[in-house]
PDB file of C-alpha atoms in Angstrom:
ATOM      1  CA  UNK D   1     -10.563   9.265  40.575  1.00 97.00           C
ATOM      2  CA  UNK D   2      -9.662  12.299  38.644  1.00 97.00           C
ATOM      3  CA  UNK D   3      -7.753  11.313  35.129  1.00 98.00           C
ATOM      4  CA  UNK D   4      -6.636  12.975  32.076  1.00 97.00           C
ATOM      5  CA  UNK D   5      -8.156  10.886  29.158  1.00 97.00           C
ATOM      6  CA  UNK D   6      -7.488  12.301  25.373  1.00 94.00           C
ATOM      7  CA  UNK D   7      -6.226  15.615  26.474  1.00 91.00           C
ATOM      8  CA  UNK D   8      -9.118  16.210  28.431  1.00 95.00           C
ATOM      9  CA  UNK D   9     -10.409  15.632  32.322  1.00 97.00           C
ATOM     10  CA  UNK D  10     -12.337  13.129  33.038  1.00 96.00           C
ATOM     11  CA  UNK D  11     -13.740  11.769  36.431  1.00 97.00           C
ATOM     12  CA  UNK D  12     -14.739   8.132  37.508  1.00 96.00           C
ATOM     13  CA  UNK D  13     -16.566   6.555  40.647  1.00 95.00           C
ATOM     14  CA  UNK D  14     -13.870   4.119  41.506  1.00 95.00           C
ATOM     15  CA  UNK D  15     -10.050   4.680  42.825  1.00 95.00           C
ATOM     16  CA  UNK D  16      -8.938   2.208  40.304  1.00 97.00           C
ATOM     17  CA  UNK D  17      -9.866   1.029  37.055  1.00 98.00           C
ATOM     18  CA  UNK D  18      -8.224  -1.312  34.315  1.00 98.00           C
ATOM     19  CA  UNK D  19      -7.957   0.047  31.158  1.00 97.00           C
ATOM     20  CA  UNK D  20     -10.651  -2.382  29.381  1.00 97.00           C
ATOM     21  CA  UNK D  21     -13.178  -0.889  31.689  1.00 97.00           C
ATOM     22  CA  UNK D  22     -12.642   2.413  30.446  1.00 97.00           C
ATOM     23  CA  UNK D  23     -13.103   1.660  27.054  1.00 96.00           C
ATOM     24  CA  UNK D  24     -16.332  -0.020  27.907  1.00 95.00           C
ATOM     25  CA  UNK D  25     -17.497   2.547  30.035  1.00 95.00           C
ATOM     26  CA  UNK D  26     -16.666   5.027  27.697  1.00 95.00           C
ATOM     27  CA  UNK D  27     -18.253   3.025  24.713  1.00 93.00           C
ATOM     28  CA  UNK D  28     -15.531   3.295  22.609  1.00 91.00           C
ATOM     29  CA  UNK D  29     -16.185   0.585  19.807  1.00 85.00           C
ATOM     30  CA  UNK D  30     -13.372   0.970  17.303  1.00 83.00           C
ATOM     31  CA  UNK D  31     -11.744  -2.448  17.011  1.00 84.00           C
ATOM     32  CA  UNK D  32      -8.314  -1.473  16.828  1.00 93.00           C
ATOM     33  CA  UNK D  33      -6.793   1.014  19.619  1.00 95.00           C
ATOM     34  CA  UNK D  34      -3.787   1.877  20.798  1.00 96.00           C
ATOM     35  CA  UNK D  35      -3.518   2.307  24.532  1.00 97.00           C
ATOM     36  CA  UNK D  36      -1.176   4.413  26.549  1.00 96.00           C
ATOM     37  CA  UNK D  37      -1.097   5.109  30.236  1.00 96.00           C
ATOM     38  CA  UNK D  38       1.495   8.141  30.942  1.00 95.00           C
ATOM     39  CA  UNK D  39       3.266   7.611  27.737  1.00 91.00           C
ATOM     40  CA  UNK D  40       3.575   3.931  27.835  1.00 93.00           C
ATOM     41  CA  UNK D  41       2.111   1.594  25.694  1.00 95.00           C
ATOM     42  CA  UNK D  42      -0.607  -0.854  27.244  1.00 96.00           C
ATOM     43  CA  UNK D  43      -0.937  -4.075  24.561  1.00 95.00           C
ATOM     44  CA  UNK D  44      -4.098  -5.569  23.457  1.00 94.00           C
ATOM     45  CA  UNK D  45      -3.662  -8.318  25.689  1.00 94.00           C
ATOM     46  CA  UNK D  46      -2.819  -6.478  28.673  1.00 96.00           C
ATOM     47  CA  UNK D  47      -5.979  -3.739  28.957  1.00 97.00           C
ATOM     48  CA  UNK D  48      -8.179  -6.326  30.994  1.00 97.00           C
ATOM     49  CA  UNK D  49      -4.696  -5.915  34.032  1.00 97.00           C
ATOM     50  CA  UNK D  50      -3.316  -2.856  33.154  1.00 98.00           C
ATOM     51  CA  UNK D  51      -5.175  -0.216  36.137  1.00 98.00           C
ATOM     52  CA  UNK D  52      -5.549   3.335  36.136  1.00 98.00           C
ATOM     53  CA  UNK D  53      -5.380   5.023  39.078  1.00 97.00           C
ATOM     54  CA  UNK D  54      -6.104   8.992  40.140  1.00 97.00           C
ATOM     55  CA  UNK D  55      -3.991  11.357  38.096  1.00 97.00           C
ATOM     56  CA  UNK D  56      -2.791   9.298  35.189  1.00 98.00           C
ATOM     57  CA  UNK D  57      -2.872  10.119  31.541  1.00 97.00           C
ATOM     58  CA  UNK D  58      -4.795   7.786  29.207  1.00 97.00           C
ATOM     59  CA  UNK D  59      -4.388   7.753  25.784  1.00 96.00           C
ATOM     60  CA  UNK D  60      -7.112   6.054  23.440  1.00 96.00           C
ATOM     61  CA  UNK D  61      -5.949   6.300  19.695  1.00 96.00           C
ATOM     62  CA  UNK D  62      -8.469   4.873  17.239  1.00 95.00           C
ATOM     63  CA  UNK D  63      -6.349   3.224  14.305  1.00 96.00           C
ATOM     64  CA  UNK D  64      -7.518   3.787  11.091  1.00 95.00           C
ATOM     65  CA  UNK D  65      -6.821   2.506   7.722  1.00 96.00           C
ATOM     66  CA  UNK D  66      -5.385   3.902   4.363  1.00 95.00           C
ATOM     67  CA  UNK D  67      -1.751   4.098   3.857  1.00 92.00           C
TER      68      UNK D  67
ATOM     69  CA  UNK G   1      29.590  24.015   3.424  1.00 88.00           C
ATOM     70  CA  UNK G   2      26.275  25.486   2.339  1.00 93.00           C
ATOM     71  CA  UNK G   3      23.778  24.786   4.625  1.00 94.00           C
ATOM     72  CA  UNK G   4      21.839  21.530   2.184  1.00 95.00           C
ATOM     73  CA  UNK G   5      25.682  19.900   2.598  1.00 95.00           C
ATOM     74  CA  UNK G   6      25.535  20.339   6.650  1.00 96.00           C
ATOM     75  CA  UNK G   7      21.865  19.022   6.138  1.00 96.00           C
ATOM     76  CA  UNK G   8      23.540  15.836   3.950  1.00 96.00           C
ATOM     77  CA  UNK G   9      26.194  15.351   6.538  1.00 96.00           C
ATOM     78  CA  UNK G  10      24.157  15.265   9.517  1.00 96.00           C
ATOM     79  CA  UNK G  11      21.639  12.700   7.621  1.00 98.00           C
ATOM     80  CA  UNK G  12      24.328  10.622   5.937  1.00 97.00           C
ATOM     81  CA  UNK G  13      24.421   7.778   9.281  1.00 95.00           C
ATOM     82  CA  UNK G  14      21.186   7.863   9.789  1.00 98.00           C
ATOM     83  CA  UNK G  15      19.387   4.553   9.493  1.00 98.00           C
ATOM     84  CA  UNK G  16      15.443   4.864   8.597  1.00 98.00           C
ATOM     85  CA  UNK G  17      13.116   1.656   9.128  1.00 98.00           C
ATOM     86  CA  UNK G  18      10.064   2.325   6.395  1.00 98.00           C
ATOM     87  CA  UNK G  19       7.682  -0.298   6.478  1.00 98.00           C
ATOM     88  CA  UNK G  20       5.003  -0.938   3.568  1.00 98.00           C
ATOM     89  CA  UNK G  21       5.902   0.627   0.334  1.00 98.00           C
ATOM     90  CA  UNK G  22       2.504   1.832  -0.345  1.00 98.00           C
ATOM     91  CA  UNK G  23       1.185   5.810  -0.791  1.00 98.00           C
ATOM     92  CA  UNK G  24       3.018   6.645   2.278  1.00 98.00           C
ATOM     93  CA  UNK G  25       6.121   4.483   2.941  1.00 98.00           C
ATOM     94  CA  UNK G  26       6.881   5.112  -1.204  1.00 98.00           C
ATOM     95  CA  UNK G  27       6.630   8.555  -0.980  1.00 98.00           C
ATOM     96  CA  UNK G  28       8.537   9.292   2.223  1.00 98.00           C
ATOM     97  CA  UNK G  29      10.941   7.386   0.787  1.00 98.00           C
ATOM     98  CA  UNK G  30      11.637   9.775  -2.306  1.00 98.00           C
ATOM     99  CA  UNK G  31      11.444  12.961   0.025  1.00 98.00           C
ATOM    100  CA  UNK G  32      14.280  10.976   2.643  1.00 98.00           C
ATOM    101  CA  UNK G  33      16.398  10.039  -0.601  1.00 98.00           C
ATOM    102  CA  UNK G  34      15.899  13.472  -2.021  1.00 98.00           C
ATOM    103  CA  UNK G  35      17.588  15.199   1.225  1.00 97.00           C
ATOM    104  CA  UNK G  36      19.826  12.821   1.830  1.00 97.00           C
ATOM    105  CA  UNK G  37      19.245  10.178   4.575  1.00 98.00           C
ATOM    106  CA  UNK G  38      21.943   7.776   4.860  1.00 96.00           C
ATOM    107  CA  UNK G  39      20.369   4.450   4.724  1.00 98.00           C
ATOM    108  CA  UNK G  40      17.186   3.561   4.205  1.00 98.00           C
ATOM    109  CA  UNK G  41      15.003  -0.450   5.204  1.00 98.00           C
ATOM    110  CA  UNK G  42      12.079  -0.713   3.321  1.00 98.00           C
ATOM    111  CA  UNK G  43       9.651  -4.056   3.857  1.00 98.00           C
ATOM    112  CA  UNK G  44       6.734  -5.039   2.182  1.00 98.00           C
ATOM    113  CA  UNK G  45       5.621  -7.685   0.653  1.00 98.00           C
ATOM    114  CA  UNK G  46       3.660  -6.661  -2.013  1.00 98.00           C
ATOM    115  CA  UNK G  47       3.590  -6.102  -5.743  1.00 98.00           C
ATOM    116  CA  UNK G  48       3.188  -2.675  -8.126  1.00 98.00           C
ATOM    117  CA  UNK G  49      -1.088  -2.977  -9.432  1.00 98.00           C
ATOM    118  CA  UNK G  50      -2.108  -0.492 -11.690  1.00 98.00           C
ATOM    119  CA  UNK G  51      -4.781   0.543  -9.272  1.00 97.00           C
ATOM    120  CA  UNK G  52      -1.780   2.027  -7.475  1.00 98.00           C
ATOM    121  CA  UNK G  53      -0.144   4.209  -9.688  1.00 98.00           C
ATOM    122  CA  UNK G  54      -3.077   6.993  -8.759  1.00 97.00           C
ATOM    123  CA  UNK G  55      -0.859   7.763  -5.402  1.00 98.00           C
ATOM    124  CA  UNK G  56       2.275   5.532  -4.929  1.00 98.00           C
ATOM    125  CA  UNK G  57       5.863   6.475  -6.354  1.00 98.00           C
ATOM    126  CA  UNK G  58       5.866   3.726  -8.958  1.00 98.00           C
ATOM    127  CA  UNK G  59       5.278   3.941 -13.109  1.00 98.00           C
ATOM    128  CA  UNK G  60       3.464   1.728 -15.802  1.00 98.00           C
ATOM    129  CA  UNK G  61       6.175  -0.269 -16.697  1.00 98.00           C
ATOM    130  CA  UNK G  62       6.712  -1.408 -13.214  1.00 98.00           C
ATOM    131  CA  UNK G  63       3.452  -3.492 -12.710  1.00 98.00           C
ATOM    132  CA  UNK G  64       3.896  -6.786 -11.613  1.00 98.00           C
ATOM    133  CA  UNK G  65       7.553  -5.871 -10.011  1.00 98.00           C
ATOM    134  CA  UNK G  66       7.446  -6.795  -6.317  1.00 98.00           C
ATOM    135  CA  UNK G  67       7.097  -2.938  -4.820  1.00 98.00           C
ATOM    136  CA  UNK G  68      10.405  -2.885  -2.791  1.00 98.00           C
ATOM    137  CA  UNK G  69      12.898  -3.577  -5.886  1.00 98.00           C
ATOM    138  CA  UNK G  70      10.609  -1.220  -7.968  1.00 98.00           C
ATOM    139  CA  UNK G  71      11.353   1.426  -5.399  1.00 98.00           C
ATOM    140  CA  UNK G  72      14.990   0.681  -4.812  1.00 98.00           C
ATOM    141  CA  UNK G  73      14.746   1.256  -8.757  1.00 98.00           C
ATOM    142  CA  UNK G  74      13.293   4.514  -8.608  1.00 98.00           C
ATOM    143  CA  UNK G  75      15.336   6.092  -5.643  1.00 98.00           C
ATOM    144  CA  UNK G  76      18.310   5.442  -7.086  1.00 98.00           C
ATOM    145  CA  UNK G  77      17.166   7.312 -10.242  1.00 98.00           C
ATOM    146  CA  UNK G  78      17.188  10.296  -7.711  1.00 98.00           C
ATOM    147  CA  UNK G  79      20.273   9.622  -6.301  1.00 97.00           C
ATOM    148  CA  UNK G  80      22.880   6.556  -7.411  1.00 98.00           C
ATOM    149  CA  UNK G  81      24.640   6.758  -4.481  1.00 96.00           C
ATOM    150  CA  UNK G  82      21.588   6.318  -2.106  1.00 97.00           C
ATOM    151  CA  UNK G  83      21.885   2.936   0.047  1.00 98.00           C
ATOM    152  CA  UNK G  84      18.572   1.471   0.380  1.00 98.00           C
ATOM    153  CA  UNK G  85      17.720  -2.120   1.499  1.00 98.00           C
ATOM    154  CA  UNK G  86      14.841  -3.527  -0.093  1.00 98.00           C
ATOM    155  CA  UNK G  87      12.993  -6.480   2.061  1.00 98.00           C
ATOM    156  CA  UNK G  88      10.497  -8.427  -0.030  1.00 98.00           C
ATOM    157  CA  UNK G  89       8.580  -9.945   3.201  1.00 98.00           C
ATOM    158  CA  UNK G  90       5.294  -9.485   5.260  1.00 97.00           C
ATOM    159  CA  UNK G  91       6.792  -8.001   8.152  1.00 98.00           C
ATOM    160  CA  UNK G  92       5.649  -9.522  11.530  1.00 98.00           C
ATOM    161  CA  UNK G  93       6.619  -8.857  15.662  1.00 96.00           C
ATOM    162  CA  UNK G  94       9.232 -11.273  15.207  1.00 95.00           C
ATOM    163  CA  UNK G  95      11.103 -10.348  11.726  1.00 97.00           C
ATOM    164  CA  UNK G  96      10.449  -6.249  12.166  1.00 96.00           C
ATOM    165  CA  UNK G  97      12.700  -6.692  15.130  1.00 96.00           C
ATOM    166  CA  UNK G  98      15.487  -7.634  13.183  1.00 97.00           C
ATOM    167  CA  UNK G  99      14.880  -5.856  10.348  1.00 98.00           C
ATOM    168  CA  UNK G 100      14.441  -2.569  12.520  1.00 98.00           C
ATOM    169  CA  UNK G 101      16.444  -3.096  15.444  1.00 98.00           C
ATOM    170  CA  UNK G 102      19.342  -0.761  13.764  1.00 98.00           C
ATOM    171  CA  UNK G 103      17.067   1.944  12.724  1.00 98.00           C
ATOM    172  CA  UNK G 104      16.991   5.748  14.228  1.00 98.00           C
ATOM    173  CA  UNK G 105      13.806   6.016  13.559  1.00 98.00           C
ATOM    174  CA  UNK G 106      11.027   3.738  12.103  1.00 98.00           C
ATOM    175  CA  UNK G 107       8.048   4.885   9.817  1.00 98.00           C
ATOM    176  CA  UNK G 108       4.766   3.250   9.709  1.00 98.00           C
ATOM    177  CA  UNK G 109       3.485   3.152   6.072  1.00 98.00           C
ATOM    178  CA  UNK G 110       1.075   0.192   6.541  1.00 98.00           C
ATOM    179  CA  UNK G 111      -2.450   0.477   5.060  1.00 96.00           C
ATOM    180  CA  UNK G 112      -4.520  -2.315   7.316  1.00 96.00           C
ATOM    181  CA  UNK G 113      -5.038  -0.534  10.612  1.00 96.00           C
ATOM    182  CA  UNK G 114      -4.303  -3.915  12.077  1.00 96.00           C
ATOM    183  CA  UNK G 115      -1.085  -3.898  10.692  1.00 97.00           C
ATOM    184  CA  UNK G 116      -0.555  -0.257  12.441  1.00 97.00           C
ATOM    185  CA  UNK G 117      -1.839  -1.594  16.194  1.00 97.00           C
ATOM    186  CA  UNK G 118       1.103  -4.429  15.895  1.00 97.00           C
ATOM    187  CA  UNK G 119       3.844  -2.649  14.945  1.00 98.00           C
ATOM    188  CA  UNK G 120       3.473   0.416  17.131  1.00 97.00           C
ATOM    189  CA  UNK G 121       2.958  -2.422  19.580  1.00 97.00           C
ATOM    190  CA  UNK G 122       5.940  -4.675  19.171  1.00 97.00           C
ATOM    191  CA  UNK G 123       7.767  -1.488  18.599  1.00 97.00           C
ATOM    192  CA  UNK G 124       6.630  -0.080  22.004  1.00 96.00           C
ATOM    193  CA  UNK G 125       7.821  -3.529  23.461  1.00 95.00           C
ATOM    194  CA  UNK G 126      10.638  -4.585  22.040  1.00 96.00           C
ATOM    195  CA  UNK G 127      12.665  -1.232  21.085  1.00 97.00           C
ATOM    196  CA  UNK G 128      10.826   1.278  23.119  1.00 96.00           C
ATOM    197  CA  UNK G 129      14.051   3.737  22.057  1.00 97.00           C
ATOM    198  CA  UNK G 130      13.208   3.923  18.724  1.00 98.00           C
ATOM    199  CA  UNK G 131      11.186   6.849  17.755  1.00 98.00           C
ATOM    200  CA  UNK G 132       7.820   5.366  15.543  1.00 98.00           C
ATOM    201  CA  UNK G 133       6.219   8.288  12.697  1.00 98.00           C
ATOM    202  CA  UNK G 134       2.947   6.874  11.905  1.00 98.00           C
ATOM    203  CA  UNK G 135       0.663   7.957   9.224  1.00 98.00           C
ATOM    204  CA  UNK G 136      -3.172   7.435  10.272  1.00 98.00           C
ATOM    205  CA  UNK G 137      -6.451   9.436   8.363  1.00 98.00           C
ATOM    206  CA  UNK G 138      -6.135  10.673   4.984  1.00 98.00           C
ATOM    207  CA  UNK G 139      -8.577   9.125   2.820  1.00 98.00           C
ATOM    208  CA  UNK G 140     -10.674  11.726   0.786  1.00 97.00           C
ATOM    209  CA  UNK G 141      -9.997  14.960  -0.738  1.00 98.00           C
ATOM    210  CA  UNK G 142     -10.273  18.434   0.585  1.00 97.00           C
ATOM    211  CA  UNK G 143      -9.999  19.079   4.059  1.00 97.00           C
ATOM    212  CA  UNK G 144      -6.180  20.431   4.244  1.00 98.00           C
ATOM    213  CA  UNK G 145      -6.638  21.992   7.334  1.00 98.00           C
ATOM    214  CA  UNK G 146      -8.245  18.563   9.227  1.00 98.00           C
ATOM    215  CA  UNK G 147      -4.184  17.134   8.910  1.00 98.00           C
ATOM    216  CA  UNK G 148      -2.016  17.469  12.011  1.00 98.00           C
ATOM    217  CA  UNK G 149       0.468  15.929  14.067  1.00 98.00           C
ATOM    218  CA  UNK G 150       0.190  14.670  17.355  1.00 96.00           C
ATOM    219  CA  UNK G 151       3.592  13.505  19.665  1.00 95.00           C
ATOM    220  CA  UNK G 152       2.872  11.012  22.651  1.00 93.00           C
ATOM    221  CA  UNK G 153       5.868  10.157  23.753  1.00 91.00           C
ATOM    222  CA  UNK G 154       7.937   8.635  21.184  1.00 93.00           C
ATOM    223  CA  UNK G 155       4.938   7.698  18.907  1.00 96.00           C
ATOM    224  CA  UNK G 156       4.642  11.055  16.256  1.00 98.00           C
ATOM    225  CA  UNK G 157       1.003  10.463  14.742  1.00 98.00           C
ATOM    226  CA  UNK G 158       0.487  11.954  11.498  1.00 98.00           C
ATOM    227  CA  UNK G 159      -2.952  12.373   9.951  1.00 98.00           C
ATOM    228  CA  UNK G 160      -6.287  13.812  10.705  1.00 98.00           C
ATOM    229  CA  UNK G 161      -7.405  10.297  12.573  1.00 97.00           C
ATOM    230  CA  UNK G 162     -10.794  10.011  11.273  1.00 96.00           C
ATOM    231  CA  UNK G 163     -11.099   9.629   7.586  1.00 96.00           C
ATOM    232  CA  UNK G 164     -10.754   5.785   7.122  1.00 95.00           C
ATOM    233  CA  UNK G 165     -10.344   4.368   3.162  1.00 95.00           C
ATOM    234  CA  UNK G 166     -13.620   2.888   2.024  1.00 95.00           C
ATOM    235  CA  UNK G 167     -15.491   2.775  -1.178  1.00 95.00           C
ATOM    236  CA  UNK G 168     -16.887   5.939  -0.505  1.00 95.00           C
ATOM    237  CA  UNK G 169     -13.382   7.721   0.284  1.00 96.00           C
ATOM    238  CA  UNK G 170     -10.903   6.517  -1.426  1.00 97.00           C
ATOM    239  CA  UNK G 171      -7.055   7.254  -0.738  1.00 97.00           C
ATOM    240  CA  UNK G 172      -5.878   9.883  -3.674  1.00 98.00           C
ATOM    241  CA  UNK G 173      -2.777  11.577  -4.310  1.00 98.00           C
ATOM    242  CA  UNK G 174      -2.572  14.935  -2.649  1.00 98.00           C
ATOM    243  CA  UNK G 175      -3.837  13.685   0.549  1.00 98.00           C
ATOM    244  CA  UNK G 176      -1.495  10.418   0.732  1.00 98.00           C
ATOM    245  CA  UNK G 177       1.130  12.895  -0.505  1.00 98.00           C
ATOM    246  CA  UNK G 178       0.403  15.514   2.393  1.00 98.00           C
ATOM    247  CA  UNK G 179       0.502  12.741   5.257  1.00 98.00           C
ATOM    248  CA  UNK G 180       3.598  10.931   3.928  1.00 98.00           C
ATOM    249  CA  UNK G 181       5.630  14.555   3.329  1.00 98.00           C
ATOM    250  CA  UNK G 182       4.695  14.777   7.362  1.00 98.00           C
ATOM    251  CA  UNK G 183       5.717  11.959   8.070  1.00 98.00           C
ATOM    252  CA  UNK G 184       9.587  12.628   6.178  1.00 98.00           C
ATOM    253  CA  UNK G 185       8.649  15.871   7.902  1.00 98.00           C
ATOM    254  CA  UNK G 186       8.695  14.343  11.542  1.00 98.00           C
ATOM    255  CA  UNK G 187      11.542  11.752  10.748  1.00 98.00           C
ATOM    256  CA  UNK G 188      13.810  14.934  10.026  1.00 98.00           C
ATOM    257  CA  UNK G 189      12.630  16.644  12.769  1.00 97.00           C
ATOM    258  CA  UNK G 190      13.765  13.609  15.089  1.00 98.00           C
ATOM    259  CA  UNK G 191      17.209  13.089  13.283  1.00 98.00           C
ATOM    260  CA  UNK G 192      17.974  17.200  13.092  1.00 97.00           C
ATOM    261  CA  UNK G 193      16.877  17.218  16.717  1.00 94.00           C
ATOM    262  CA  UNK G 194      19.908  19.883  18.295  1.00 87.00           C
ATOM    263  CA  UNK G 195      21.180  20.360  14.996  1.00 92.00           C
ATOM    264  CA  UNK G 196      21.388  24.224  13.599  1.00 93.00           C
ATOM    265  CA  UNK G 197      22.968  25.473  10.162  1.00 92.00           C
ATOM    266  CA  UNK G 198      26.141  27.281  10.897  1.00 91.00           C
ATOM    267  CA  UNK G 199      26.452  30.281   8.668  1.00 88.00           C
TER     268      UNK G 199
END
């Protein structure tokens, strides 16, 4: 599947993959994400069910602190 | 009217949610007071340290003073008239419902980046309507040109999203200052939205 991830394209062997996957495939290790699959926010809790399939948008926003 | 009373008149029912009265929920607040939002929620359960005063709208005398009554305090000083609730509570997915539900827009101001993931969260959940300004990367100094916005969807993301506070880069003035003025920036962008001065 063809997907936009951050912006950019980004191509995967599978037709479907949950969002958890991604960010383990993709070796992102910041703790604390947000998580957004054509605009709408994916939870915490939901990234192991949540799928992406050909042609979605993934967001993957590393949260920071300082405030 | 001159065009700063069209500018008052639009803002004066608009609600703003602000939550954590730190470097960037105390100074958005001043710059929303100072052009005239109508109401204004601020939570946070916190108290005015002298280890604050190098960024946050507060003064000497106010150490000790539980941060949301020492900025009530201070934004009335800009403008008596200026309703502001101040909410002296750690806000959590169940309370920032209530306390937000009537907002236009809410502003993260939070400083623990856990504290950011659950409210954009339980915002995105529970009041997916309301716009969310967040405020994420701007420890350090230098680097002006790093800070930018980002829009996805109804989550506006100010910051440069990499510089995280640490010993090593601590949160200062001008930066704080920059990324909370962005933030007021964005929340007037979303409550102006179709609005133009009439000459």
């Amino acid at each position: 599947m063809n997907i936009t991830l951050n912006t950019r394209p980004e191509s995967f062997n599978a037709d479907q993959l949950s969002v958890a996957e991604i960010i383990r495939i993709k070796n992102y290790t910041f703790k604390m994400l947000i998580t957004k699959i054509n605009g709408q926010v994916v939870k915490t809790d939901d990234r192991e069910a949540a799928m992406v399939s050909d042609g979605d948008v993934l967001e993957v926003i590393h949260l920071i602190s300082g405030g | 009217m001159n065009s700063m009373e069209q500018i008052r008149d639009k803002l004066k029912y608009k609600t703003v949610g602000i939550a954590g009265a730190g470097g960037l929920g105390s100074n958005c607040a001043q710059a929303l007071v100072r052009v005239g939002v109508g109401h204004i929620i601020i939570a946070d359960f916190d108290v005015v340290e002298v280890s604050n005063l190098n960024r946050q709208f507060y003064f000497y005398n106010q150490i000790g003073t539980p941060k949301v009554i020492a900025l009530k305090e201070n934004l009335l000083r800009i403008d008596p008239k200026a309703s502001v609730s101040s909410i002296h509570t750690k806000l959590s997915p169940d309370n920032l419902i209530r306390y937000f539900a009537c907002c236009d827009v809410v502003v993260e101001a939070f400083d623990l980046a856990v504290m950011k993931q659950m409210l954009i969260e339980t915002m995105a959940e529970q009041l997916p309507h309301i716009p969310v300004v967040c405020g994420l990367g701007m420890a350090g100094w230098g680097n002006s040109d790093k800070i930018r916005m980002q829009k996805l969807g109804n989550l506006h993301i100010c910051g440069d999203q990499e510089s995280e506070v640490s010993e090593m880069l601590p949160p200062l003035a001008p930066r704080v200052l920059m990324v909370s003025g962005m933030e007021a920036n964005e929340v007037l962008a979303i409550l102006l939205n179709d609005f133009s001065i009439e000459l």
